[in-house]
mmCIF file of C-alpha atoms in Angstrom:
data_model
loop_
_atom_site.group_PDB
_atom_site.id
_atom_site.type_symbol
_atom_site.label_atom_id
_atom_site.label_comp_id
_atom_site.label_asym_id
_atom_site.label_seq_id
_atom_site.Cartn_x
_atom_site.Cartn_y
_atom_site.Cartn_z
ATOM 1 C CA VAL A 1 -13.940 -44.642 27.764
ATOM 2 C CA GLY A 2 -10.451 -45.694 28.487
ATOM 3 C CA GLU A 3 -8.873 -45.935 31.813
ATOM 4 C CA LYS A 4 -8.936 -42.877 34.122
ATOM 5 C CA GLN A 5 -6.503 -40.129 33.033
ATOM 6 C CA LEU A 6 -4.513 -38.498 35.829
ATOM 7 C CA THR A 7 -3.756 -35.339 33.977
ATOM 8 C CA ALA A 8 -7.139 -34.298 32.696
ATOM 9 C CA PRO A 9 -10.579 -34.592 33.812
ATOM 10 C CA GLN A 10 -12.356 -37.590 32.329
ATOM 11 C CA ARG A 11 -15.435 -37.112 30.304
ATOM 12 C CA PHE A 12 -18.490 -38.254 32.097
ATOM 13 C CA PRO A 13 -20.252 -41.422 30.812
ATOM 14 C CA PHE A 14 -23.530 -41.460 28.904
ATOM 15 C CA LEU A 15 -26.349 -41.763 31.286
ATOM 16 C CA THR A 16 -29.806 -43.062 30.756
ATOM 17 C CA ALA A 17 -32.094 -40.307 32.027
ATOM 18 C CA SER A 18 -35.374 -41.167 33.828
ATOM 19 C CA PRO A 19 -38.818 -40.393 32.643
ATOM 20 C CA GLN A 20 -39.182 -37.034 34.249
ATOM 21 C CA PHE A 21 -41.466 -36.674 37.173
ATOM 22 C CA SER A 22 -44.337 -34.512 36.003
ATOM 23 C CA PRO A 23 -47.866 -33.645 37.160
ATOM 24 C CA LEU A 24 -48.913 -35.605 34.127
ATOM 25 C CA LEU A 25 -47.533 -38.730 35.663
ATOM 26 C CA THR A 26 -49.836 -38.346 38.646
ATOM 27 C CA THR A 27 -52.848 -38.668 36.388
ATOM 28 C CA PRO A 28 -54.128 -42.245 36.171
ATOM 29 C CA VAL A 29 -53.464 -42.576 32.459
ATOM 30 C CA VAL A 30 -54.311 -46.138 32.605
ATOM 31 C CA PRO A 31 -57.584 -46.054 34.561
ATOM 32 C CA PHE A 32 -57.830 -48.441 37.379
ATOM 33 C CA SER A 33 -59.992 -51.379 36.373
ATOM 34 C CA GLN A 34 -62.818 -51.987 38.835
ATOM 35 C CA ALA A 35 -63.033 -55.448 40.338
ATOM 36 C CA TYR A 36 -65.772 -57.626 38.749
ATOM 37 C CA HIS A 37 -67.924 -59.588 40.870
ATOM 38 C CA ARG A 38 -70.401 -62.404 40.361
ATOM 39 C CA PRO A 39 -73.388 -63.338 42.611
ATOM 40 C CA LEU A 40 -73.434 -66.709 44.102
ATOM 41 C CA PRO A 41 -76.648 -68.631 44.108
ATOM 42 C CA PRO A 42 -78.782 -68.335 47.219
ATOM 43 C CA THR A 43 -78.320 -71.048 49.852
ATOM 44 C CA ALA A 44 -82.162 -71.636 50.023
ATOM 45 C CA GLY A 45 -85.102 -70.715 48.097
ATOM 46 C CA ARG A 46 -88.225 -68.982 49.388
ATOM 47 C CA VAL A 47 -91.031 -71.282 50.473
ATOM 48 C CA PRO A 48 -94.458 -69.906 49.658
ATOM 49 C CA PRO A 49 -96.868 -69.859 52.556
ATOM 50 C CA GLN A 50 -99.739 -72.276 52.497
ATOM 51 C CA GLN A 51 -103.315 -71.290 52.357
ATOM 52 C CA SER A 52 -104.963 -71.278 55.662
ATOM 53 C CA ALA A 53 -108.369 -72.819 56.557
ATOM 54 C CA MET A 54 -111.040 -71.496 58.741
ATOM 55 C CA VAL A 55 -111.113 -73.130 62.137
ATOM 56 C CA LYS A 56 -114.551 -74.580 63.232
ATOM 57 C CA GLY A 57 -113.653 -77.023 65.809
ATOM 58 C CA PRO A 58 -111.123 -77.439 68.669
ATOM 59 C CA PRO A 59 -107.658 -76.504 67.531
ATOM 60 C CA PRO A 60 -105.027 -79.271 67.079
ATOM 61 C CA PRO A 61 -102.099 -79.755 69.599
ATOM 62 C CA HIS A 62 -99.855 -76.809 70.150
ATOM 63 C CA SER A 63 -97.073 -78.618 68.558
ATOM 64 C CA GLU A 64 -98.804 -78.655 65.246
ATOM 65 C CA ILE A 65 -100.666 -75.276 64.992
ATOM 66 C CA GLN A 66 -99.497 -71.872 66.191
ATOM 67 C CA ILE A 67 -102.072 -69.179 66.659
ATOM 68 C CA ARG A 68 -101.020 -65.803 65.391
ATOM 69 C CA THR A 69 -102.774 -63.126 67.448
ATOM 70 C CA ASN A 70 -102.283 -60.556 64.713
ATOM 71 C CA SER A 71 -103.751 -62.756 61.887
ATOM 72 C CA ARG A 72 -106.343 -61.590 59.587
ATOM 73 C CA ARG A 73 -109.814 -61.912 61.113
ATOM 74 C CA GLY A 74 -113.106 -62.607 59.306
ATOM 75 C CA ASN A 75 -116.533 -63.577 60.546
ATOM 76 C CA GLY A 76 -115.185 -63.878 64.180
ATOM 77 C CA ALA A 77 -112.783 -66.714 63.180
ATOM 78 C CA ILE A 78 -109.013 -66.742 63.645
ATOM 79 C CA HIS A 79 -106.935 -68.171 60.738
ATOM 80 C CA PRO A 80 -104.132 -70.346 62.029
ATOM 81 C CA VAL A 81 -100.823 -70.686 60.243
ATOM 82 C CA ASN A 82 -98.510 -73.671 60.198
ATOM 83 C CA SER A 83 -95.206 -73.059 61.954
ATOM 84 C CA ASP A 84 -93.153 -74.137 58.978
ATOM 85 C CA SER A 85 -95.027 -71.768 56.789
ATOM 86 C CA ALA A 86 -94.650 -68.944 59.239
ATOM 87 C CA ALA A 87 -91.018 -69.396 59.356
ATOM 88 C CA ALA A 88 -90.679 -69.511 55.546
ATOM 89 C CA ALA A 89 -92.825 -66.380 55.228
ATOM 90 C CA ALA A 90 -90.494 -64.606 57.667
ATOM 91 C CA GLN A 91 -87.744 -64.961 55.192
ATOM 92 C CA PRO A 92 -86.755 -61.929 53.259
ATOM 93 C CA ALA A 93 -88.010 -61.673 49.636
ATOM 94 C CA HIS A 94 -84.425 -61.093 48.170
ATOM 95 C CA PRO A 95 -81.905 -63.168 50.143
ATOM 96 C CA PRO A 96 -78.530 -61.451 50.577
ATOM 97 C CA GLN A 97 -75.949 -62.235 47.805
ATOM 98 C CA SER A 98 -72.339 -63.044 48.456
ATOM 99 C CA TYR A 99 -69.745 -61.931 45.999
ATOM 100 C CA THR A 100 -66.288 -63.189 44.801
ATOM 101 C CA GLU A 101 -63.573 -61.164 43.163
ATOM 102 C CA VAL A 102 -62.643 -62.173 39.592
ATOM 103 C CA LYS A 103 -58.972 -63.119 39.577
ATOM 104 C CA HIS A 104 -58.294 -61.261 36.249
ATOM 105 C CA PHE A 105 -59.031 -57.979 37.875
ATOM 106 C CA LYS A 106 -57.962 -58.253 41.375
ATOM 107 C CA LYS A 107 -55.641 -55.690 43.164
ATOM 108 C CA TRP A 108 -52.204 -57.155 43.869
ATOM 109 C CA VAL A 109 -50.228 -56.251 46.914
ATOM 110 C CA THR A 110 -47.203 -54.064 45.735
ATOM 111 C CA TRP A 111 -43.847 -55.281 47.059
ATOM 112 C CA LEU A 112 -41.499 -55.877 44.067
ATOM 113 C CA ILE A 113 -41.267 -52.321 42.807
ATOM 114 C CA PRO A 114 -40.334 -50.943 46.311
ATOM 115 C CA CYS A 115 -37.768 -53.756 46.394
ATOM 116 C CA PHE A 116 -36.277 -52.632 43.068
ATOM 117 C CA VAL A 117 -36.148 -49.026 44.438
ATOM 118 C CA VAL A 118 -34.279 -50.189 47.548
ATOM 119 C CA ALA A 119 -31.802 -52.245 45.454
ATOM 120 C CA ASN A 120 -30.961 -49.279 43.236
ATOM 121 C CA ILE A 121 -30.357 -47.092 46.252
ATOM 122 C CA VAL A 122 -28.177 -49.706 47.945
ATOM 123 C CA MET A 123 -26.009 -50.164 44.750
ATOM 124 C CA PHE A 124 -25.652 -46.356 44.461
ATOM 125 C CA ILE A 125 -24.339 -46.271 48.131
ATOM 126 C CA ILE A 126 -22.024 -49.195 47.463
ATOM 127 C CA THR A 127 -20.701 -47.465 44.415
ATOM 128 C CA MET A 128 -19.979 -44.322 46.391
ATOM 129 C CA TYR A 129 -18.145 -46.365 48.972
ATOM 130 C CA VAL A 130 -15.972 -48.012 46.285
ATOM 131 C CA ASN A 131 -15.364 -44.696 44.688
ATOM 132 C CA ASN A 132 -13.621 -43.011 47.735
ATOM 133 C CA CYS A 133 -13.134 -39.660 46.155
ATOM 134 C CA PRO A 134 -10.777 -38.165 48.812
ATOM 135 C CA LYS A 135 -8.324 -41.076 48.277
ATOM 136 C CA ASN A 136 -8.685 -41.708 44.492
ATOM 137 C CA SER A 137 -9.180 -38.159 43.194
ATOM 138 C CA VAL A 138 -6.215 -36.208 41.758
ATOM 139 C CA SER A 139 -7.263 -33.053 43.323
ATOM 140 C CA ASP A 140 -8.891 -31.974 46.720
ATOM 141 C CA SER A 141 -12.013 -30.614 45.103
ATOM 142 C CA CYS A 142 -14.314 -33.369 46.071
ATOM 143 C CA VAL A 143 -17.898 -32.310 46.797
ATOM 144 C CA ALA A 144 -19.238 -32.540 50.281
ATOM 145 C CA ARG A 145 -15.995 -33.723 51.833
ATOM 146 C CA PHE A 146 -17.700 -34.023 55.155
ATOM 147 C CA LEU A 147 -19.197 -37.281 53.909
ATOM 148 C CA GLY A 148 -15.699 -38.918 53.854
ATOM 149 C CA ARG A 149 -15.307 -41.656 51.285
ATOM 150 C CA PHE A 150 -18.913 -41.087 50.262
ATOM 151 C CA SER A 151 -18.210 -37.595 48.925
ATOM 152 C CA PHE A 152 -18.882 -36.873 45.260
ATOM 153 C CA GLN A 153 -16.514 -36.311 42.368
ATOM 154 C CA PRO A 154 -15.805 -32.757 41.349
ATOM 155 C CA PHE A 155 -18.594 -30.929 39.366
ATOM 156 C CA LYS A 156 -16.381 -30.639 36.351
ATOM 157 C CA GLU A 157 -15.965 -34.285 36.221
ATOM 158 C CA ASN A 158 -19.480 -35.354 37.303
ATOM 159 C CA PRO A 159 -22.161 -32.594 37.524
ATOM 160 C CA LEU A 160 -24.787 -35.118 38.762
ATOM 161 C CA LEU A 161 -22.984 -35.663 42.266
ATOM 162 C CA GLY A 162 -21.713 -39.196 41.745
ATOM 163 C CA PRO A 163 -18.781 -41.284 41.260
ATOM 164 C CA SER A 164 -16.013 -41.345 38.579
ATOM 165 C CA SER A 165 -16.354 -43.128 35.337
ATOM 166 C CA ALA A 166 -13.704 -45.524 36.377
ATOM 167 C CA THR A 167 -15.681 -46.482 39.467
ATOM 168 C CA LEU A 168 -18.707 -47.100 37.308
ATOM 169 C CA GLN A 169 -16.815 -49.206 34.933
ATOM 170 C CA LYS A 170 -15.450 -51.266 37.712
ATOM 171 C CA MET A 171 -18.905 -51.836 39.159
ATOM 172 C CA GLY A 172 -20.439 -53.120 35.934
ATOM 173 C CA ALA A 173 -21.319 -50.098 33.563
ATOM 174 C CA LEU A 174 -22.125 -51.101 30.084
ATOM 175 C CA ASP A 175 -18.867 -51.019 28.053
ATOM 176 C CA VAL A 176 -19.092 -52.484 24.540
ATOM 177 C CA ASN A 177 -15.389 -53.426 24.257
ATOM 178 C CA LYS A 178 -15.522 -55.482 27.477
ATOM 179 C CA VAL A 179 -18.826 -57.049 26.331
ATOM 180 C CA VAL A 180 -17.520 -58.109 22.919
ATOM 181 C CA LYS A 181 -13.729 -58.583 23.406
ATOM 182 C CA GLN A 182 -13.772 -59.949 27.115
ATOM 183 C CA HIS A 183 -17.222 -61.672 26.853
ATOM 184 C CA GLN A 184 -18.639 -59.785 29.761
ATOM 185 C CA GLY A 185 -22.148 -60.058 28.682
ATOM 186 C CA TRP A 186 -23.505 -59.599 32.251
ATOM 187 C CA ARG A 187 -22.779 -55.913 31.822
ATOM 188 C CA LEU A 188 -25.976 -55.702 29.645
ATOM 189 C CA LEU A 189 -28.025 -56.428 32.937
ATOM 190 C CA SER A 190 -25.832 -54.926 35.598
ATOM 191 C CA CYS A 191 -25.742 -51.488 34.039
ATOM 192 C CA ASN A 192 -29.446 -51.097 34.806
ATOM 193 C CA TRP A 193 -28.715 -51.147 38.483
ATOM 194 C CA LEU A 194 -26.129 -48.409 38.501
ATOM 195 C CA HIS A 195 -26.473 -44.693 38.459
ATOM 196 C CA GLY A 196 -24.192 -41.785 37.556
ATOM 197 C CA GLY A 197 -25.213 -39.565 40.331
ATOM 198 C CA LEU A 198 -27.438 -38.519 43.144
ATOM 199 C CA PHE A 199 -29.856 -36.500 40.858
ATOM 200 C CA HIS A 200 -29.827 -39.330 38.484
ATOM 201 C CA VAL A 201 -30.819 -42.188 40.911
ATOM 202 C CA LEU A 202 -33.485 -39.926 42.651
ATOM 203 C CA ALA A 203 -35.202 -39.025 39.326
ATOM 204 C CA ASN A 204 -35.188 -42.629 38.228
ATOM 205 C CA MET A 205 -36.497 -44.051 41.433
ATOM 206 C CA LEU A 206 -39.281 -41.449 41.752
ATOM 207 C CA SER A 207 -40.355 -42.246 38.324
ATOM 208 C CA LEU A 208 -40.211 -45.898 38.984
ATOM 209 C CA LEU A 209 -42.599 -45.475 42.059
ATOM 210 C CA VAL A 210 -45.073 -43.387 40.122
ATOM 211 C CA ILE A 211 -45.220 -45.820 37.140
ATOM 212 C CA GLY A 212 -44.376 -49.148 38.550
ATOM 213 C CA ILE A 213 -46.525 -49.418 41.700
ATOM 214 C CA ARG A 214 -49.763 -48.851 39.733
ATOM 215 C CA LEU A 215 -48.758 -51.435 37.036
ATOM 216 C CA GLU A 216 -47.838 -54.076 39.812
ATOM 217 C CA GLN A 217 -51.247 -53.408 41.551
ATOM 218 C CA GLU A 218 -52.991 -54.020 38.257
ATOM 219 C CA PHE A 219 -50.992 -56.974 36.852
ATOM 220 C CA GLY A 220 -48.977 -58.548 39.631
ATOM 221 C CA PHE A 221 -45.275 -58.838 40.553
ATOM 222 C CA VAL A 222 -44.417 -61.626 38.021
ATOM 223 C CA LYS A 223 -45.533 -59.821 34.894
ATOM 224 C CA ILE A 224 -44.174 -56.397 35.836
ATOM 225 C CA GLY A 225 -40.909 -57.870 37.112
ATOM 226 C CA LEU A 226 -40.246 -59.649 33.858
ATOM 227 C CA LEU A 227 -41.239 -56.493 31.889
ATOM 228 C CA TYR A 228 -38.750 -54.401 33.931
ATOM 229 C CA VAL A 229 -35.808 -56.687 33.566
ATOM 230 C CA ILE A 230 -36.324 -57.593 29.872
ATOM 231 C CA SER A 231 -36.921 -53.905 28.961
ATOM 232 C CA GLY A 232 -33.706 -53.026 30.601
ATOM 233 C CA PHE A 233 -31.821 -55.679 28.729
ATOM 234 C CA GLY A 234 -33.412 -54.410 25.370
ATOM 235 C CA GLY A 235 -32.291 -50.965 26.029
ATOM 236 C CA SER A 236 -28.720 -52.164 26.727
ATOM 237 C CA LEU A 237 -28.695 -53.996 23.425
ATOM 238 C CA LEU A 238 -29.751 -51.000 21.322
ATOM 239 C CA SER A 239 -27.341 -48.838 23.190
ATOM 240 C CA ALA A 240 -24.476 -51.198 22.680
ATOM 241 C CA LEU A 241 -25.157 -51.153 18.977
ATOM 242 C CA PHE A 242 -25.046 -47.289 18.574
ATOM 243 C CA ILE A 243 -22.892 -46.030 21.493
ATOM 244 C CA GLN A 244 -19.630 -47.910 21.574
ATOM 245 C CA GLY A 245 -17.167 -45.061 22.691
ATOM 246 C CA ASN A 246 -18.692 -44.444 26.157
ATOM 247 C CA ILE A 247 -20.019 -46.339 28.988
ATOM 248 C CA SER A 248 -23.736 -46.276 29.943
ATOM 249 C CA VAL A 249 -25.530 -46.697 33.153
ATOM 250 C CA GLY A 250 -29.131 -46.151 34.465
ATOM 251 C CA ALA A 251 -32.428 -47.804 34.974
ATOM 252 C CA SER A 252 -34.206 -45.631 32.295
ATOM 253 C CA GLY A 253 -34.354 -48.383 29.719
ATOM 254 C CA ALA A 254 -36.525 -50.433 32.169
ATOM 255 C CA LEU A 255 -38.538 -47.456 32.979
ATOM 256 C CA PHE A 256 -39.307 -46.569 29.417
ATOM 257 C CA GLY A 257 -40.192 -50.211 29.028
ATOM 258 C CA LEU A 258 -42.909 -49.807 31.485
ATOM 259 C CA LEU A 259 -44.217 -46.729 29.754
ATOM 260 C CA GLY A 260 -44.216 -48.763 26.460
ATOM 261 C CA ALA A 261 -46.195 -51.547 28.294
ATOM 262 C CA MET A 262 -48.686 -48.979 29.456
ATOM 263 C CA LEU A 263 -49.303 -47.934 25.960
ATOM 264 C CA SER A 264 -49.718 -51.414 24.388
ATOM 265 C CA GLU A 265 -51.920 -52.377 27.264
ATOM 266 C CA LEU A 266 -54.233 -49.419 26.498
ATOM 267 C CA ILE A 267 -54.396 -50.481 22.822
ATOM 268 C CA THR A 268 -54.872 -54.171 23.245
ATOM 269 C CA ASN A 269 -57.535 -53.680 25.954
ATOM 270 C CA TRP A 270 -59.133 -50.809 24.095
ATOM 271 C CA SER A 271 -62.768 -52.023 24.328
ATOM 272 C CA ILE A 272 -62.963 -52.152 28.109
ATOM 273 C CA TYR A 273 -61.956 -48.448 28.773
ATOM 274 C CA ALA A 274 -64.374 -45.614 29.070
ATOM 275 C CA ASN A 275 -62.040 -42.559 28.604
ATOM 276 C CA LYS A 276 -59.926 -44.218 26.054
ATOM 277 C CA VAL A 277 -59.015 -41.237 23.914
ATOM 278 C CA ALA A 278 -58.147 -39.013 26.819
ATOM 279 C CA ALA A 279 -55.982 -41.728 28.398
ATOM 280 C CA PHE A 280 -54.137 -42.305 25.062
ATOM 281 C CA ILE A 281 -53.538 -38.647 24.432
ATOM 282 C CA THR A 282 -52.119 -38.099 27.885
ATOM 283 C CA LEU A 283 -49.964 -41.204 27.789
ATOM 284 C CA MET A 284 -48.532 -40.163 24.357
ATOM 285 C CA LEU A 285 -47.850 -36.717 25.709
ATOM 286 C CA ILE A 286 -45.772 -38.152 28.560
ATOM 287 C CA ILE A 287 -43.790 -40.516 26.271
ATOM 288 C CA VAL A 288 -42.942 -37.837 23.771
ATOM 289 C CA ILE A 289 -41.755 -35.300 26.565
ATOM 290 C CA ASN A 290 -39.491 -38.038 28.146
ATOM 291 C CA LEU A 291 -38.074 -39.160 24.931
ATOM 292 C CA ALA A 292 -37.323 -35.389 24.078
ATOM 293 C CA VAL A 293 -35.108 -35.497 27.180
ATOM 294 C CA GLY A 294 -32.797 -37.778 25.291
ATOM 295 C CA ILE A 295 -31.624 -34.765 23.227
ATOM 296 C CA LEU A 296 -29.697 -33.385 26.239
ATOM 297 C CA PRO A 297 -25.922 -34.100 26.454
ATOM 298 C CA HIS A 298 -24.760 -37.274 28.204
ATOM 299 C CA VAL A 299 -28.083 -38.945 27.953
ATOM 300 C CA ASP A 300 -28.341 -42.355 26.213
ATOM 301 C CA ASN A 301 -31.487 -42.007 24.204
ATOM 302 C CA PHE A 302 -30.830 -45.313 22.385
ATOM 303 C CA ALA A 303 -31.348 -47.169 25.721
ATOM 304 C CA HIS A 304 -34.478 -45.240 26.127
ATOM 305 C CA LEU A 305 -35.804 -46.303 22.701
ATOM 306 C CA GLY A 306 -34.716 -49.861 23.070
ATOM 307 C CA GLY A 307 -36.435 -50.259 26.486
ATOM 308 C CA PHE A 308 -39.603 -48.584 25.061
ATOM 309 C CA ILE A 309 -39.763 -50.861 22.085
ATOM 310 C CA THR A 310 -39.166 -53.897 24.081
ATOM 311 C CA GLY A 311 -41.733 -52.942 26.790
ATOM 312 C CA PHE A 312 -44.224 -51.965 23.978
ATOM 313 C CA LEU A 313 -44.199 -55.444 22.421
ATOM 314 C CA LEU A 314 -44.152 -57.367 25.804
ATOM 315 C CA GLY A 315 -47.179 -55.304 26.836
ATOM 316 C CA PHE A 316 -49.200 -57.105 24.115
ATOM 317 C CA VAL A 317 -48.016 -60.417 25.473
ATOM 318 C CA PHE A 318 -48.178 -59.963 29.179
ATOM 319 C CA LEU A 319 -51.006 -57.443 29.792
ATOM 320 C CA ILE A 320 -53.819 -58.878 27.480
ATOM 321 C CA ARG A 321 -57.170 -58.934 29.202
ATOM 322 C CA PRO A 322 -60.401 -60.889 28.282
ATOM 323 C CA GLN A 323 -63.329 -58.885 26.802
ATOM 324 C CA TYR A 324 -66.464 -57.792 28.655
ATOM 325 C CA GLY A 325 -68.849 -60.275 26.788
ATOM 326 C CA TRP A 326 -66.834 -63.299 28.154
ATOM 327 C CA PHE A 327 -66.917 -61.916 31.669
ATOM 328 C CA ASN A 328 -70.623 -61.448 31.593
ATOM 329 C CA GLN A 329 -71.188 -65.099 30.557
ATOM 330 C CA ARG A 330 -68.664 -66.738 32.893
ATOM 331 C CA TYR A 331 -69.570 -64.770 35.999
ATOM 332 C CA SER A 332 -73.323 -64.205 35.468
ATOM 333 C CA PRO A 333 -75.821 -65.915 38.000
ATOM 334 C CA PRO A 334 -77.617 -69.029 36.804
ATOM 335 C CA GLY A 335 -80.434 -68.046 34.484
ATOM 336 C CA PHE A 336 -78.975 -64.603 33.662
ATOM 337 C CA ALA A 337 -76.388 -65.766 31.056
ATOM 338 C CA PRO A 338 -76.366 -63.678 27.818
ATOM 339 C CA GLY A 339 -77.125 -65.198 24.471
ATOM 340 C CA ARG A 340 -74.633 -66.839 22.276
ATOM 341 C CA PRO A 341 -71.192 -67.717 23.658
ATOM 342 C CA LYS A 342 -68.422 -64.994 23.548
ATOM 343 C CA SER A 343 -64.819 -65.717 22.834
ATOM 344 C CA LYS A 344 -62.327 -64.814 25.641
ATOM 345 C CA PHE A 345 -60.237 -62.486 23.448
ATOM 346 C CA LYS A 346 -61.077 -60.450 20.462
ATOM 347 C CA THR A 347 -59.514 -61.243 17.056
ATOM 348 C CA TYR A 348 -57.238 -58.163 17.114
ATOM 349 C CA GLN A 349 -55.985 -58.959 20.470
ATOM 350 C CA CYS A 350 -54.857 -62.442 19.274
ATOM 351 C CA ILE A 351 -53.098 -61.005 16.169
ATOM 352 C CA LEU A 352 -51.201 -58.512 18.347
ATOM 353 C CA TRP A 353 -50.237 -61.165 20.884
ATOM 354 C CA ILE A 354 -48.804 -63.378 18.142
ATOM 355 C CA GLY A 355 -47.071 -60.745 16.202
ATOM 356 C CA SER A 356 -45.504 -59.210 19.269
ATOM 357 C CA LEU A 357 -44.269 -62.540 20.532
ATOM 358 C CA ILE A 358 -42.646 -63.375 17.184
ATOM 359 C CA LEU A 359 -40.913 -59.906 17.144
ATOM 360 C CA VAL A 360 -39.694 -60.186 20.579
ATOM 361 C CA VAL A 361 -38.406 -63.771 20.084
ATOM 362 C CA ALA A 362 -36.823 -62.788 16.726
ATOM 363 C CA GLY A 363 -35.211 -59.620 18.123
#
């Protein structure tokens, strides 16, 4: 897209549409893994009571013998019980066990994904402030003029209620000419934090909350943060290769990366899921529906595909989990360990991890 034309409405840039918010997304397609626990050894063992003897003479001093009035009687004699044995017998047969949470399956506190949502919304507000439609528009047809400089461009120029293409380009939209000829490589990252309109940013952020929060709870902010940023970068790269005549904005490449990571996580951790087939079918249905949205006009489906492929490969690297047998041996109480030692990861998990890492680095 060239500079803004004053005589004709400018064609709106390509957008990266978000995974559409659907009732399917509310289904936990990746089941929440239950926290695994291991019992700690008891602090003290049970002391068996000593056998008592029949008393035929005067009892010993009170400090040594305690007469139990409800003791078993026989032949008119009372059976005394040592105080230590009585205390030991009062202990429960099964002492309470304490538990500790396994670090591989603990629930993380979610804070990074909400910060990403706030950052995207703040960037949209800043973009609308810079746009200033009443001052920079050639006509007086700005939408919602009561918002002042935050009013939107005319519908014929931007049907998504947003800024002009020139403003997006100024704010850091993906422009291949500027990336290649002016060496502005930072646009490959900055375009993921810009949105073409109010509808665009709302759809993307709603999808990010639905998908991202669950992933961050399961795998932590470090892995999911890297997945989000790198997937967005991968989507920008593929978009720059195939769409060079328009600018592109949107966080959908990163969102599709999270969807791809969910799919690869399900595949690499296949053995630990119960309803694996149902989860796989549901997740594939969501992915196909959202990729089909890329057929719509002004939607950058190459960014979707690039983000999805990047996230799919990174999911094998970042979201791998140990197998059940290894957990049973590592966290079982003493004396209850299974038979022969189990490896931490299955063979196919290691193969997928190495192959995906090579493809990501080579790509």
